[in-house]
Every structure is written in structure tokens, then in C-alpha cells.
Amino acid sequence: MTVVRRWPQILWLTVVWLLLWGRVSPTIVVGGVVVAIVVTALFPLPLVPRLPFRPWPLLMLAGFLVGDLFRSGLVVSVETLRYGSRSRAGIVAVPLLTRSERVVTVIAAAAALTPGSFVLQIDRQGGLLYVYALGLRGAADAEQVRVQMRRLQERVVAAMGVPA
Amino acid sequence: MIRDVVSSVFLLLGALSCLLGALGLLRLPDLPARLQAATKPQTLGLLLILIGTAVRLEFENAATLVLVILFQAVTAPVISQIVARSAYRTGTLDRDLLVIDELTARVEREDGARDAGDDRGK
């Protein structure tokens, strides 16, 4: 009966199914639910305590990330055009705000959308993220990366963080 | 008519962004920097092109495009992170291009500490 406890996965798979069909009709909805249940039963993911779901901060985070995607496209393009092969980068250590593995995963994925950077290495014991950032020129830029990553982390934690 | 204009603007901006990404692949100096070019402007370009396409389509076909950008946005970071990590470990990353590197400093410190520990053990 664990299938019932996996209802969020079933719901999500049904939504994907509906998006693939592009329309909603009783047959498609029922078909989607049946397929989702079969898939969930055949390929069970480990059951873990659910992360809190806070719709409004989550929506804010999504909006922020879309904005970030636009800015990073611009930043990387400018770096390419202005500096090209003379472009410089840096690896900056950023303190982690959470201990939860799944939240750290989301933070690392979100960091890949921030302008010019992604996570190279995660040190969970030390609570540090090592972030590679393109377009660094000096220590002040490194500090800016830390501030940026801190803001991003705060948003992710607000959306789905759990007290550690 | 307005739809055509809006759609063309999005499509052209998207194509421009993809072009800049391709240019970045050629011009940027090392692997992680090129990965940035392969992920950032490309994802943005794809997003703009999909928006441009969605404007011209009926709703039921446009809905599927949401899945395209969603999975692109979810998978690209994972892949770029894995490739970057391997690049760092195998030394493909050009250290001379880094203005600051707090990871190498740490790895060296740890190796140093380990060596010192070995000495004491002997």
C-alpha cells in the first residue's frame, strides 16, 4: 500500500502525462493516473520524509531563478565578447546555510543558474560549497559571489528548508 | 500580425543567445569556462526560442514545450557540475586562469596535514 503514500509522485507523473497530451479529457486523466500508479509501483523511489511545501516562497524562488537565467546568459555572453580567451575565473568557498542533503542538492542545482557560476565541490562535514565563478577579477568579486550565493541559499531555504 | 512580430523577436533573440553560446565555446580559455557558455546562453536561447514558438502555437501544443524547458533547466546543471568536477580532478582546468582558488589551497592543506600525520605515525 506504499503506492498510496507516494501520491505526490503519482500526481506529478499525471501532470507530465497531461502536458504531453496537451489537453484534458476524462480518458486522458484516468489513463494518466493508471500509468502513474503502474510506474510508481514498478519503480519505487525510497520513501523519505517530505520537505515542507511553501507555495509562495517557492514561486518567488522560481521567478528569481528565471531572472538569474536571463542575467547569466547576458553575463556569460558579455564575458565571451569582451574578454574571450583572456577571461578569468575563480573558485570561492561559500558557507552552507543548511545541513539537509536534499536542500543542498537544490541549492547546487539553483547555483548552476546564477550568473557565471556553478558548484564544483560540496564539503558537507565542513558545511562549505566550492563555487566556480566566471568573470572574477579580484577579491571584491569573490566577496560578491559569496553575497550572491548567500541570497540564493536564503531563498531556497525559505522555500523548502527544514530546521537542521 | 502582432503575434508574428512578438514571435520573431523572441526567436531572433533566442538564436542570438545560442550563437553567443557557440562563440563562447570557441573563445573562452578552458573547460569550466566553456561549460558556462554551453549551459547559460544555450539554456536562455532555448527558453526564448520556445517562448517564440509557443506564441504561434495553439495552447495544447504549447503545453508540451513547458516540459522541454523544465527538463532542460533541471538536467543541464547536473551535467555541467559532473563534467566540471571531473575537469578539476583530472587537471584539465587551467589554474593560471583563476584569480582566486580556495579549493586547491584547502586540498593542499589537507594533503600536508595527512603527510605530517603519516610522519608522526612512523
Short mmCIF file of C-alpha atoms in Angstrom, two decimals:
data_model
loop_
_atom_site.label_atom_id
_atom_site.label_comp_id
_atom_site.label_asym_id
_atom_site.label_seq_id
_atom_site.Cartn_x
_atom_site.Cartn_y
_atom_site.Cartn_z
CA MET A 1 0.00 0.00 0.00
CA THR A 2 3.06 2.21 -0.18
CA VAL A 3 1.83 3.34 -3.58
CA VAL A 4 -0.82 5.45 -1.84
CA ARG A 5 1.84 7.17 0.26
CA ARG A 6 3.65 8.13 -2.92
CA TRP A 7 0.75 10.30 -4.07
CA PRO A 8 2.91 13.36 -4.86
CA GLN A 9 4.87 11.31 -7.39
CA ILE A 10 1.66 9.96 -8.91
CA LEU A 11 0.24 13.48 -9.10
CA TRP A 12 3.41 14.80 -10.78
CA LEU A 13 3.56 11.94 -13.32
CA THR A 14 -0.10 12.56 -14.15
CA VAL A 15 0.64 16.25 -14.74
CA VAL A 16 3.55 15.30 -17.06
CA TRP A 17 1.20 12.94 -18.90
CA LEU A 18 -1.39 15.71 -19.33
CA LEU A 19 1.26 18.14 -20.58
CA LEU A 20 2.43 15.56 -23.10
CA TRP A 21 -1.12 15.16 -24.39
CA GLY A 22 -1.69 18.89 -24.24
CA ARG A 23 -5.36 18.58 -23.35
CA VAL A 24 -7.59 17.38 -20.56
CA SER A 25 -10.31 14.80 -21.06
CA PRO A 26 -11.65 12.15 -18.67
CA THR A 27 -9.98 9.33 -20.64
CA ILE A 28 -6.60 11.03 -20.59
CA VAL A 29 -6.79 11.85 -16.88
CA VAL A 30 -7.79 8.29 -15.94
CA GLY A 31 -5.16 6.87 -18.30
CA GLY A 32 -2.54 9.17 -16.77
CA VAL A 33 -3.37 8.14 -13.22
CA VAL A 34 -3.26 4.45 -14.16
CA VAL A 35 0.12 4.84 -15.91
CA ALA A 36 1.47 6.89 -12.96
CA ILE A 37 0.39 4.22 -10.46
CA VAL A 38 1.92 1.42 -12.53
CA VAL A 39 5.21 3.32 -12.96
CA THR A 40 5.33 4.22 -9.25
CA ALA A 41 4.65 0.63 -8.22
CA LEU A 42 7.19 -0.84 -10.64
CA PHE A 43 9.99 1.64 -9.96
CA PRO A 44 9.62 2.72 -6.34
CA LEU A 45 11.83 5.55 -5.12
CA PRO A 46 12.92 5.44 -1.49
CA LEU A 47 10.33 6.94 0.84
CA VAL A 48 11.81 9.90 2.65
CA PRO A 49 10.23 12.47 4.93
CA ARG A 50 8.65 15.11 2.76
CA LEU A 51 10.21 18.55 2.54
CA PRO A 52 7.92 21.39 3.57
CA PHE A 53 5.94 22.83 0.69
CA ARG A 54 5.55 26.60 0.82
CA PRO A 55 3.86 27.73 -2.42
CA TRP A 56 4.57 31.46 -2.19
CA PRO A 57 8.34 31.34 -1.40
CA LEU A 58 8.64 28.55 -3.98
CA LEU A 59 7.05 30.76 -6.61
CA MET A 60 9.36 33.62 -5.61
CA LEU A 61 12.34 31.27 -5.94
CA ALA A 62 11.19 30.16 -9.40
CA GLY A 63 10.81 33.78 -10.51
CA PHE A 64 14.21 34.65 -9.08
CA LEU A 65 15.81 31.72 -10.95
CA VAL A 66 14.26 32.73 -14.26
CA GLY A 67 15.67 36.22 -13.70
CA ASP A 68 19.02 34.63 -12.90
CA LEU A 69 18.92 32.61 -16.11
CA PHE A 70 18.50 35.81 -18.13
CA ARG A 71 21.27 37.57 -16.24
CA SER A 72 23.66 34.63 -16.54
CA GLY A 73 23.05 34.35 -20.28
CA LEU A 74 23.93 38.03 -20.53
CA VAL A 75 26.93 37.87 -18.19
CA VAL A 76 28.50 34.88 -19.95
CA SER A 77 27.87 36.44 -23.38
CA VAL A 78 29.48 39.73 -22.31
CA GLU A 79 32.44 37.85 -20.84
CA THR A 80 32.84 35.99 -24.13
CA LEU A 81 32.67 39.10 -26.29
CA ARG A 82 34.72 41.39 -24.08
CA TYR A 83 37.45 39.12 -22.80
CA GLY A 84 37.26 35.87 -24.78
CA SER A 85 40.43 33.90 -24.19
CA ARG A 86 41.63 36.49 -21.64
CA SER A 87 38.69 35.77 -19.37
CA ARG A 88 39.46 34.87 -15.76
CA ALA A 89 37.66 32.86 -13.13
CA GLY A 90 37.89 31.86 -9.52
CA ILE A 91 36.86 29.21 -7.02
CA VAL A 92 35.26 30.60 -3.90
CA ALA A 93 34.33 28.81 -0.68
CA VAL A 94 30.80 29.62 0.48
CA PRO A 95 29.39 28.61 3.87
CA LEU A 96 26.29 26.42 3.63
CA LEU A 97 23.15 27.55 5.41
CA THR A 98 21.62 24.11 5.74
CA ARG A 99 22.60 20.55 6.58
CA SER A 100 19.77 18.81 4.77
CA GLU A 101 21.17 16.84 1.83
CA ARG A 102 18.18 17.42 -0.39
CA VAL A 103 18.15 21.15 0.23
CA VAL A 104 21.89 21.26 -0.56
CA THR A 105 21.12 19.42 -3.81
CA VAL A 106 18.53 22.03 -4.74
CA ILE A 107 20.97 24.81 -3.83
CA ALA A 108 23.67 23.28 -6.06
CA ALA A 109 21.21 22.98 -8.95
CA ALA A 110 19.99 26.54 -8.44
CA ALA A 111 23.58 27.79 -8.25
CA ALA A 112 24.11 26.49 -11.78
CA LEU A 113 21.64 29.11 -12.97
CA THR A 114 23.29 32.06 -11.23
CA PRO A 115 25.42 34.27 -13.45
CA GLY A 116 28.71 32.66 -14.41
CA SER A 117 28.94 30.11 -11.66
CA PHE A 118 28.35 26.54 -10.60
CA VAL A 119 29.18 24.32 -7.66
CA LEU A 120 32.39 22.35 -8.08
CA GLN A 121 32.58 20.58 -4.78
CA ILE A 122 30.44 20.16 -1.67
CA ASP A 123 32.03 19.68 1.71
CA ARG A 124 29.19 18.51 3.93
CA GLN A 125 31.20 17.99 7.10
CA GLY A 126 32.71 21.44 6.88
CA GLY A 127 29.43 22.95 5.65
CA LEU A 128 31.09 24.54 2.63
CA LEU A 129 30.28 24.88 -1.03
CA TYR A 130 33.08 25.45 -3.51
CA VAL A 131 31.70 27.62 -6.27
CA TYR A 132 33.39 28.21 -9.59
CA ALA A 133 32.62 31.67 -10.96
CA LEU A 134 33.50 33.09 -14.34
CA GLY A 135 34.49 36.71 -14.73
CA LEU A 136 36.25 37.29 -11.42
CA ARG A 137 38.90 40.00 -11.37
CA GLY A 138 39.83 40.27 -7.73
CA ALA A 139 38.96 39.77 -4.07
CA ALA A 140 35.98 42.16 -4.24
CA ASP A 141 34.35 39.99 -6.93
CA ALA A 142 34.86 36.91 -4.77
CA GLU A 143 33.07 38.66 -1.94
CA GLN A 144 30.22 39.46 -4.30
CA VAL A 145 29.92 35.79 -5.27
CA ARG A 146 29.62 34.94 -1.57
CA VAL A 147 26.86 37.51 -1.08
CA GLN A 148 25.04 36.28 -4.19
CA MET A 149 25.23 32.63 -3.10
CA ARG A 150 24.05 33.56 0.38
CA ARG A 151 20.96 35.29 -1.03
CA LEU A 152 20.23 32.30 -3.25
CA GLN A 153 20.57 29.92 -0.31
CA GLU A 154 18.24 32.04 1.80
CA ARG A 155 15.62 31.82 -0.92
CA VAL A 156 15.95 28.06 -1.29
CA VAL A 157 15.80 27.53 2.47
CA ALA A 158 12.75 29.81 2.69
CA ALA A 159 11.04 27.72 0.01
CA MET A 160 11.82 24.20 1.20
CA GLY A 161 14.31 24.31 4.03
CA VAL A 162 13.86 22.41 7.23
CA PRO A 163 15.34 23.37 10.57
CA ALA A 164 18.55 21.34 10.80
CA MET B 1 0.34 40.24 -37.16
CA ILE B 2 1.34 41.28 -33.63
CA ARG B 3 1.80 37.62 -32.86
CA ASP B 4 4.21 37.29 -35.75
CA VAL B 5 6.27 40.25 -34.58
CA VAL B 6 6.42 39.06 -30.97
CA SER B 7 7.28 35.55 -32.09
CA SER B 8 10.02 36.78 -34.45
CA VAL B 9 11.58 38.94 -31.75
CA PHE B 10 11.75 36.01 -29.35
CA LEU B 11 13.06 33.63 -31.99
CA LEU B 12 15.78 36.03 -33.08
CA LEU B 13 16.85 36.84 -29.53
CA GLY B 14 16.96 33.11 -28.78
CA ALA B 15 19.03 32.42 -31.85
CA LEU B 16 21.39 35.27 -30.93
CA SER B 17 21.81 33.85 -27.45
CA CYS B 18 22.62 30.39 -28.85
CA LEU B 19 25.10 31.97 -31.24
CA LEU B 20 26.83 33.75 -28.35
CA GLY B 21 26.97 30.42 -26.52
CA ALA B 22 28.65 28.81 -29.53
CA LEU B 23 31.07 31.72 -29.74
CA GLY B 24 31.86 31.24 -26.06
CA LEU B 25 32.72 27.60 -26.73
CA LEU B 26 35.32 28.78 -29.20
CA ARG B 27 36.68 31.84 -27.43
CA LEU B 28 36.74 31.03 -23.73
CA PRO B 29 40.03 29.64 -22.44
CA ASP B 30 39.35 26.43 -20.54
CA LEU B 31 36.83 23.69 -19.90
CA PRO B 32 34.80 25.13 -17.00
CA ALA B 33 34.51 28.49 -18.71
CA ARG B 34 33.35 26.76 -21.89
CA LEU B 35 30.85 24.76 -19.87
CA GLN B 36 29.38 28.06 -18.76
CA ALA B 37 28.97 29.06 -22.37
CA ALA B 38 27.44 25.69 -23.18
CA THR B 39 24.89 25.91 -20.36
CA LYS B 40 23.94 29.55 -19.71
CA PRO B 41 23.39 31.25 -23.09
CA GLN B 42 22.22 27.96 -24.61
CA THR B 43 19.52 27.40 -21.99
CA LEU B 44 18.44 31.02 -22.25
CA GLY B 45 18.40 30.74 -26.05
CA LEU B 46 16.30 27.61 -25.91
CA LEU B 47 13.88 29.28 -23.49
CA LEU B 48 13.46 32.31 -25.77
CA ILE B 49 13.00 30.14 -28.86
CA LEU B 50 10.38 28.05 -27.06
CA ILE B 51 8.53 31.20 -25.98
CA GLY B 52 8.67 32.46 -29.55
CA THR B 53 7.30 29.14 -30.77
CA ALA B 54 4.60 28.97 -28.09
CA VAL B 55 3.24 32.36 -29.17
CA ARG B 56 2.48 30.92 -32.59
CA LEU B 57 1.02 27.61 -31.43
CA GLU B 58 -2.36 26.57 -30.11
CA PHE B 59 -2.42 26.09 -26.38
CA GLU B 60 -2.46 22.30 -26.45
CA ASN B 61 0.77 22.11 -28.39
CA ALA B 62 2.43 24.86 -26.39
CA ALA B 63 1.85 22.99 -23.12
CA THR B 64 4.33 20.31 -24.12
CA LEU B 65 7.03 22.97 -24.54
CA VAL B 66 6.82 23.65 -20.79
CA LEU B 67 8.20 20.14 -20.27
CA VAL B 68 11.05 20.75 -22.72
CA ILE B 69 12.37 23.81 -20.85
CA LEU B 70 11.69 22.27 -17.45
CA PHE B 71 13.79 19.19 -18.14
CA GLN B 72 16.47 21.28 -19.82
CA ALA B 73 16.71 23.50 -16.74
CA VAL B 74 16.78 20.51 -14.40
CA THR B 75 19.35 18.38 -16.26
CA ALA B 76 21.84 20.98 -17.54
CA PRO B 77 23.18 21.94 -14.08
CA VAL B 78 23.70 18.30 -13.09
CA ILE B 79 25.69 17.53 -16.19
CA SER B 80 27.77 20.70 -16.03
CA GLN B 81 28.59 20.02 -12.40
CA ILE B 82 29.75 16.46 -13.07
CA VAL B 83 31.88 17.48 -16.03
CA ALA B 84 33.38 20.42 -14.12
CA ARG B 85 34.23 18.24 -11.17
CA SER B 86 36.00 15.68 -13.35
CA ALA B 87 37.81 18.53 -15.08
CA TYR B 88 39.03 19.84 -11.75
CA ARG B 89 40.14 16.41 -10.58
CA THR B 90 41.93 15.47 -13.78
CA GLY B 91 43.65 18.85 -14.03
CA THR B 92 42.04 19.93 -17.30
CA LEU B 93 41.24 23.17 -15.56
CA ASP B 94 43.86 25.83 -16.24
CA ARG B 95 44.89 27.04 -12.77
CA ASP B 96 46.72 30.07 -14.16
CA LEU B 97 43.36 31.48 -15.21
CA LEU B 98 42.00 31.50 -11.67
CA VAL B 99 42.33 34.78 -9.80
CA ILE B 100 41.34 33.05 -6.58
CA ASP B 101 41.22 29.35 -5.75
CA GLU B 102 40.13 28.41 -2.26
CA LEU B 103 39.66 24.74 -3.15
CA THR B 104 43.25 23.97 -4.16
CA ALA B 105 44.51 25.78 -1.09
CA ARG B 106 42.37 23.51 1.02
CA VAL B 107 43.26 20.28 -0.77
CA GLU B 108 46.95 21.10 -0.35
CA ARG B 109 46.49 21.94 3.30
CA GLU B 110 44.72 18.63 3.87
CA ASP B 111 47.35 16.66 1.99
CA GLY B 112 50.01 18.46 4.03
CA ALA B 113 48.25 17.60 7.26
CA ARG B 114 47.90 13.98 6.18
CA ASP B 115 51.60 13.75 5.30
CA ALA B 116 52.53 15.27 8.65
CA GLY B 117 50.27 12.71 10.34
CA ASP B 118 51.98 9.88 8.45
CA ASP B 119 55.35 11.13 9.63
CA ARG B 120 54.24 11.11 13.21
CA GLY B 121 52.92 7.60 12.82
CA LYS B 122 56.27 6.26 11.74
#
